[in-house]
Amino acid sequence: MGSPSPPGAPSRRLSPTAANVAVARRFVRSALSGVPPDMVDTAELLVGELVTNAVIHARTEIETRVWVTEGRVHVRVSDLRPDRGLVPHDRHPYACTGRGLALVEELSTSHGAHSGEDRKTVWFELWPGAPAPPTSAWETVAPSDDTVSVALSDVPYALYWAAQQQWEGLLRELLLALPGGVGAVANGVERVAARVGAEGGPEEGLGAGACAAALRGGAETGGGHEPDWAGAESDWAGPEPDWAGPEPDWAGVPLEDLVVAQDMSNVICASMTAAVEQETPDSSTLSLLVAFPKHAVTAVRTLRRVLDEADAAAQQGSLLVLPSLPQIRAFRHWLLDQIAEQLEGGRPTAWTLVRGAPSDTPTDLAPWDASEVEASNVPTIAADDRNRIIGVNSSAASLLGWDAHDLVGKRLTVLMPEHLRGRHTAAFTSLLLTGVPRILGRSIPVPALHRDGRVVPVRLRIETQESIDGRTVFVAQLTARTAPSAPSRDPSDRRHTTRPAPGPVHLPTTRKKSRKANFDRSAPEWLPVFAETGRAMASAHDVEVVLRRVCHVLTHGLADWCAADLFDEAGHLKRVCVVHRDPRVQVSGDHLGMLPPVSEATQGSLPRVLRGAGPLLLTLTPPRGQAQSPLEARQLELVEELGGRSAVVAPLRAHREILGALTLVRVRDEHPFTKDDVPQIGDLVRSIALGVDSARLHRHIRSTAEELQRALLPELPRTGRLEMAARYVPSSTTAEVGGDWYDAFTLPGGDTALVIGDVSGHDLRAAVAMSALRNMLRGLAVDGEEPPGDVLRRLDLATHTLDPHATATCVYALIKGQEGGPWDLYHSSAGHLPPLLATQDGETRYLDAGRGMLIGMDPGLPRHSACDALPPHSTLLLFTDGLIERRGESLDDAMARLSRHAAAHARAPLDVFCDELIIKFGADNTDDIALLALRPTP
């Protein structure tokens, strides 16, 4: 533990109060008289960090000892908690705690820690002109008492790291906000020990025995000399509080609970760190076997309760820390519940089996990777918690008229119309301050701002992801609602190979015990496999053909047999192919085709991978009779038929979506898969997943349905004093085209025609029927310039003659009047929802005169026209039922809700008026939305 302490070395005993951190710093400065100022400054800084750690975590008497020999500064900081080992943190710039030991690592010449029988000592030395500091010498001390191994499966390390940082920040702020500060906690330790002892011993709560032992004195072990604690100067700040009265609390947290929670947090962090050090560092999800004290159940539940209460206080602004975001809160609950339940004998439940609201449980367990944004074909933008863009791909930049590198570093509001910026800032701030999501995980139609000032209608979906450096990243995917589709590209196009492919995640395992995986995709034995799979993916566009060819490559160079499973567009799992290295082995067709569903209760390695875990290494295959789900039984049946001694099951993950899974199996004992193979296979399968995703994209691009739908949307005419705006929003739950349409055109006589309609059905047939109906209506309107009711009657007759089974709703309207007004609206409805008229003063009414039967019901029935005045600056809204109809809500209530919202925005610019309606009513719409708005402006 460094140089031995010489007799008579200056020392100072301090009580564990926050004020004594400054006392320790002053003591060090006074003891280093004559030492170069830069060394004094460094020593003072590091002592402050170490004493702060002792005050917060040890809460016992602290001794600071300092001396100089031959120009070298030696410092020792001791406490009376040898059972509480150090928990070094990785040096992430966004960490809110854990910087003290990192500073000692960075600035000292030599450092270390030693735990003896009665105390723990952290030391460092400073040498003038010393070389770069050594690598970390901290030892992570796992619990030394009786322990129980807790199985934590499919732990997304980035999410664990973010959750740990966040809960340590909550505890720190709760501790500092306590009346009396840290000293109140230290002086209450003995009371906690007495209470727990009276309740039946240490099994009632962790830390009780340790708390009592913490107040005992004793000699420092190690180093060759014993400090004179009895004669050392002591600084106890103020009188001890009277603990005979009622127990104090803060933010609803009793003092004794806070003590136990702080100790249990330290134990969990140390235990998790020790377990992670034994894992391969290049895996984004870890399945850990973690040793925890067997009697820690009560303490774990206390920690959970304290953190929830601290979270609530943070949401109310009572603590100077942000509350937990939903995914962090959900993970924290799972982790602490798993520890407590398994300590009580319960069975483990993998994180991938935890289900919750979409915004609570991220489906992608891998940490955020900036290269995935760039490699994605979907327009994608990533922002940090400061609302600044940190990643953007060329698709998103091109959609909005920017160069990608010009957007990085700008605030996200630069891509929003002016009227939405304040709303976004308020909503984003509310999310950070309350932890309550409003639009996370939902598909929201919004207008985006092009660089040239144009508005680009998009559908926005935002998800959160944790990055390995401790940040929460907000990833937004944009889908253009009316922009021309991108030209189809060949997945083998060499121009796209310059984009970085997502690589392996290097977890922060910098401790000296960590084992380094030999990860090198350019190694001779791996290079042919990567090259051959690349060629196989480039040689076909069909998804199943791509996977079959890839599996043939894998069985020649890597596995004895390989199986590929893929989700279809409906979310059903299908086994696409099973390929064996030996062509003489026949694989039964019973193993192919649809597989049992992956439900919440589905167990086994394959379901875990399909939920985002992995890649998983399997070395023991249970018999088929022990399968815990139909899907696992199908998997074990295949292994039983083809053989298998070891396997790797890896997710086909592309751009935060699980497309399926690959299973690679070796059947011989002499050359099994090992942990060293897992990172390479994970990288290989990631590349394959991108190829599968490209093949799926190619198949979708070949479909002309969406292009047809966009082609049918007209360009609105310019009609002088009649301002018009329109919006079309496809369903958020289906990619099919529908029969909704709007139209506007000027008749030869000068009148302006407005049309809104909806053909029954939601498929390509409906879109074709809509196109025919739209064109017929245009022709009939131009031909006779008759009243709207007569035009709809002729349209009904033509439709009945050409397609007697088609039905549709429609409103046809004419705007008549002089150029400067006044204007009248002549209209007729064929079973469609009535137009809504909102005046500038906010008065609204539905124009329900001129109603008639649907198109296609009875062409012999008469149809009537109605006439209503259009006041200046009023807003006329024609819309389809997808705007307002929602399951469980009556049509009258829906129409009243629309009327109120239109009245609230009657004075807004017409584009803003339309955008507000779409934002309000277009979230998660299950039907297409079309709306057409007109405003006379004399």
mmCIF file of N, CA, C and O in Angstrom, residues 143-182:
data_model
loop_
_atom_site.group_PDB
_atom_site.id
_atom_site.type_symbol
_atom_site.label_atom_id
_atom_site.label_comp_id
_atom_site.label_asym_id
_atom_site.label_seq_id
_atom_site.Cartn_x
_atom_site.Cartn_y
_atom_site.Cartn_z
ATOM 1 N N PRO A 143 -19.075 -8.786 -1.782
ATOM 2 C CA PRO A 143 -19.490 -9.067 -0.405
ATOM 3 C C PRO A 143 -18.746 -10.275 0.158
ATOM 4 O O PRO A 143 -18.574 -11.283 -0.510
ATOM 5 N N SER A 144 -18.323 -10.141 1.404
ATOM 6 C CA SER A 144 -17.541 -11.206 2.021
ATOM 7 C C SER A 144 -18.384 -12.109 2.908
ATOM 8 O O SER A 144 -17.917 -13.150 3.349
ATOM 9 N N ASP A 145 -19.613 -11.734 3.236
ATOM 10 C CA ASP A 145 -20.477 -12.549 4.078
ATOM 11 C C ASP A 145 -21.047 -13.707 3.270
ATOM 12 O O ASP A 145 -20.744 -13.891 2.098
ATOM 13 N N ASP A 146 -21.939 -14.475 3.902
ATOM 14 C CA ASP A 146 -22.631 -15.544 3.187
ATOM 15 C C ASP A 146 -23.422 -14.940 2.039
ATOM 16 O O ASP A 146 -24.161 -13.968 2.224
ATOM 17 N N THR A 147 -23.283 -15.523 0.872
ATOM 18 C CA THR A 147 -23.910 -14.942 -0.317
ATOM 19 C C THR A 147 -24.794 -15.962 -1.008
ATOM 20 O O THR A 147 -24.681 -17.169 -0.811
ATOM 21 N N VAL A 148 -25.666 -15.433 -1.853
ATOM 22 C CA VAL A 148 -26.520 -16.222 -2.734
ATOM 23 C C VAL A 148 -26.292 -15.710 -4.144
ATOM 24 O O VAL A 148 -26.227 -14.496 -4.378
ATOM 25 N N SER A 149 -26.158 -16.617 -5.093
ATOM 26 C CA SER A 149 -25.956 -16.227 -6.486
ATOM 27 C C SER A 149 -27.307 -15.911 -7.125
ATOM 28 O O SER A 149 -28.232 -16.732 -7.102
ATOM 29 N N VAL A 150 -27.405 -14.723 -7.686
ATOM 30 C CA VAL A 150 -28.624 -14.256 -8.337
ATOM 31 C C VAL A 150 -28.382 -14.229 -9.838
ATOM 32 O O VAL A 150 -27.386 -13.656 -10.300
ATOM 33 N N ALA A 151 -29.258 -14.872 -10.597
ATOM 34 C CA ALA A 151 -29.129 -14.921 -12.057
ATOM 35 C C ALA A 151 -29.857 -13.727 -12.663
ATOM 36 O O ALA A 151 -31.066 -13.571 -12.490
ATOM 37 N N LEU A 152 -29.116 -12.880 -13.351
ATOM 38 C CA LEU A 152 -29.680 -11.715 -14.047
ATOM 39 C C LEU A 152 -29.459 -11.924 -15.536
ATOM 40 O O LEU A 152 -28.338 -11.801 -16.023
ATOM 41 N N SER A 153 -30.524 -12.260 -16.246
ATOM 42 C CA SER A 153 -30.414 -12.638 -17.654
ATOM 43 C C SER A 153 -30.768 -11.482 -18.570
ATOM 44 O O SER A 153 -31.697 -10.720 -18.300
ATOM 45 N N ASP A 154 -29.998 -11.370 -19.657
ATOM 46 C CA ASP A 154 -30.255 -10.403 -20.732
ATOM 47 C C ASP A 154 -30.192 -8.969 -20.222
ATOM 48 O O ASP A 154 -31.033 -8.132 -20.539
ATOM 49 N N VAL A 155 -29.176 -8.684 -19.426
ATOM 50 C CA VAL A 155 -29.010 -7.330 -18.895
ATOM 51 C C VAL A 155 -28.411 -6.441 -19.973
ATOM 52 O O VAL A 155 -27.290 -6.688 -20.431
ATOM 53 N N PRO A 156 -29.121 -5.423 -20.444
ATOM 54 C CA PRO A 156 -28.523 -4.464 -21.375
ATOM 55 C C PRO A 156 -27.570 -3.556 -20.605
ATOM 56 O O PRO A 156 -28.002 -2.726 -19.814
ATOM 57 N N TYR A 157 -26.279 -3.725 -20.847
ATOM 58 C CA TYR A 157 -25.305 -3.079 -19.974
ATOM 59 C C TYR A 157 -25.437 -1.561 -20.010
ATOM 60 O O TYR A 157 -25.293 -0.897 -18.969
ATOM 61 N N ALA A 158 -25.688 -0.997 -21.163
ATOM 62 C CA ALA A 158 -25.802 0.466 -21.240
ATOM 63 C C ALA A 158 -26.954 0.963 -20.372
ATOM 64 O O ALA A 158 -26.850 1.993 -19.710
ATOM 65 N N LEU A 159 -28.055 0.224 -20.373
ATOM 66 C CA LEU A 159 -29.193 0.630 -19.559
ATOM 67 C C LEU A 159 -28.882 0.460 -18.076
ATOM 68 O O LEU A 159 -29.263 1.296 -17.247
ATOM 69 N N TYR A 160 -28.177 -0.614 -17.721
ATOM 70 C CA TYR A 160 -27.776 -0.779 -16.314
ATOM 71 C C TYR A 160 -26.874 0.371 -15.880
ATOM 72 O O TYR A 160 -27.031 0.932 -14.788
ATOM 73 N N TRP A 161 -25.919 0.709 -16.736
ATOM 74 C CA TRP A 161 -24.992 1.780 -16.371
ATOM 75 C C TRP A 161 -25.738 3.096 -16.174
ATOM 76 O O TRP A 161 -25.500 3.837 -15.210
ATOM 77 N N ALA A 162 -26.683 3.405 -17.063
ATOM 78 C CA ALA A 162 -27.452 4.640 -16.921
ATOM 79 C C ALA A 162 -28.312 4.603 -15.661
ATOM 80 O O ALA A 162 -28.440 5.609 -14.950
ATOM 81 N N ALA A 163 -28.922 3.441 -15.372
ATOM 82 C CA ALA A 163 -29.763 3.332 -14.177
ATOM 83 C C ALA A 163 -28.929 3.488 -12.911
ATOM 84 O O ALA A 163 -29.344 4.153 -11.951
ATOM 85 N N GLN A 164 -27.741 2.886 -12.892
ATOM 86 C CA GLN A 164 -26.880 3.003 -11.715
ATOM 87 C C GLN A 164 -26.484 4.451 -11.482
ATOM 88 O O GLN A 164 -26.550 4.954 -10.357
ATOM 89 N N GLN A 165 -26.068 5.126 -12.547
ATOM 90 C CA GLN A 165 -25.710 6.541 -12.393
ATOM 91 C C GLN A 165 -26.866 7.344 -11.846
ATOM 92 O O GLN A 165 -26.708 8.198 -10.965
ATOM 93 N N GLN A 166 -28.067 7.069 -12.379
ATOM 94 C CA GLN A 166 -29.216 7.873 -11.999
ATOM 95 C C GLN A 166 -29.599 7.644 -10.547
ATOM 96 O O GLN A 166 -29.869 8.588 -9.803
ATOM 97 N N TRP A 167 -29.590 6.370 -10.098
ATOM 98 C CA TRP A 167 -30.007 6.157 -8.715
ATOM 99 C C TRP A 167 -28.935 6.636 -7.732
ATOM 100 O O TRP A 167 -29.260 7.088 -6.638
ATOM 101 N N GLU A 168 -27.656 6.590 -8.123
ATOM 102 C CA GLU A 168 -26.636 7.155 -7.239
ATOM 103 C C GLU A 168 -26.811 8.664 -7.121
ATOM 104 O O GLU A 168 -26.598 9.235 -6.050
ATOM 105 N N GLY A 169 -27.196 9.304 -8.212
ATOM 106 C CA GLY A 169 -27.467 10.733 -8.150
ATOM 107 C C GLY A 169 -28.648 11.048 -7.249
ATOM 108 O O GLY A 169 -28.629 12.026 -6.480
ATOM 109 N N LEU A 170 -29.709 10.224 -7.315
ATOM 110 C CA LEU A 170 -30.861 10.423 -6.434
ATOM 111 C C LEU A 170 -30.460 10.303 -4.970
ATOM 112 O O LEU A 170 -30.836 11.136 -4.132
ATOM 113 N N LEU A 171 -29.691 9.259 -4.640
ATOM 114 C CA LEU A 171 -29.277 9.064 -3.249
ATOM 115 C C LEU A 171 -28.372 10.187 -2.782
ATOM 116 O O LEU A 171 -28.473 10.658 -1.640
ATOM 117 N N ARG A 172 -27.475 10.616 -3.661
ATOM 118 C CA ARG A 172 -26.568 11.702 -3.272
ATOM 119 C C ARG A 172 -27.344 12.967 -2.951
ATOM 120 O O ARG A 172 -27.109 13.611 -1.918
ATOM 121 N N GLU A 173 -28.280 13.335 -3.815
ATOM 122 C CA GLU A 173 -29.040 14.565 -3.577
ATOM 123 C C GLU A 173 -29.948 14.427 -2.372
ATOM 124 O O GLU A 173 -30.166 15.390 -1.631
ATOM 125 N N LEU A 174 -30.512 13.232 -2.164
ATOM 126 C CA LEU A 174 -31.339 13.018 -0.988
ATOM 127 C C LEU A 174 -30.515 13.175 0.282
ATOM 128 O O LEU A 174 -30.956 13.761 1.277
ATOM 129 N N LEU A 175 -29.294 12.673 0.238
ATOM 130 C CA LEU A 175 -28.392 12.773 1.386
ATOM 131 C C LEU A 175 -28.016 14.230 1.663
ATOM 132 O O LEU A 175 -28.045 14.692 2.809
ATOM 133 N N LEU A 176 -27.683 14.964 0.598
ATOM 134 C CA LEU A 176 -27.263 16.351 0.788
ATOM 135 C C LEU A 176 -28.425 17.249 1.188
ATOM 136 O O LEU A 176 -28.231 18.282 1.838
ATOM 137 N N ALA A 177 -29.648 16.875 0.797
ATOM 138 C CA ALA A 177 -30.812 17.692 1.136
ATOM 139 C C ALA A 177 -31.313 17.426 2.548
ATOM 140 O O ALA A 177 -32.147 18.168 3.058
ATOM 141 N N LEU A 178 -30.813 16.392 3.201
ATOM 142 C CA LEU A 178 -31.261 16.042 4.542
ATOM 143 C C LEU A 178 -30.928 17.163 5.526
ATOM 144 O O LEU A 178 -29.799 17.645 5.546
ATOM 145 N N PRO A 179 -31.871 17.599 6.341
ATOM 146 C CA PRO A 179 -31.541 18.607 7.361
ATOM 147 C C PRO A 179 -30.413 18.108 8.245
ATOM 148 O O PRO A 179 -30.466 17.020 8.793
ATOM 149 N N GLY A 180 -29.367 18.891 8.358
ATOM 150 C CA GLY A 180 -28.197 18.462 9.104
ATOM 151 C C GLY A 180 -27.140 17.839 8.238
ATOM 152 O O GLY A 180 -26.034 17.563 8.693
ATOM 153 N N GLY A 181 -27.469 17.599 6.951
ATOM 154 C CA GLY A 181 -26.476 17.105 6.013
ATOM 155 C C GLY A 181 -26.028 15.695 6.308
ATOM 156 O O GLY A 181 -26.685 14.904 6.980
ATOM 157 N N VAL A 182 -24.845 15.373 5.788
ATOM 158 C CA VAL A 182 -24.308 14.034 5.921
ATOM 159 C C VAL A 182 -24.039 13.696 7.377
ATOM 160 O O VAL A 182 -24.145 12.547 7.803
#
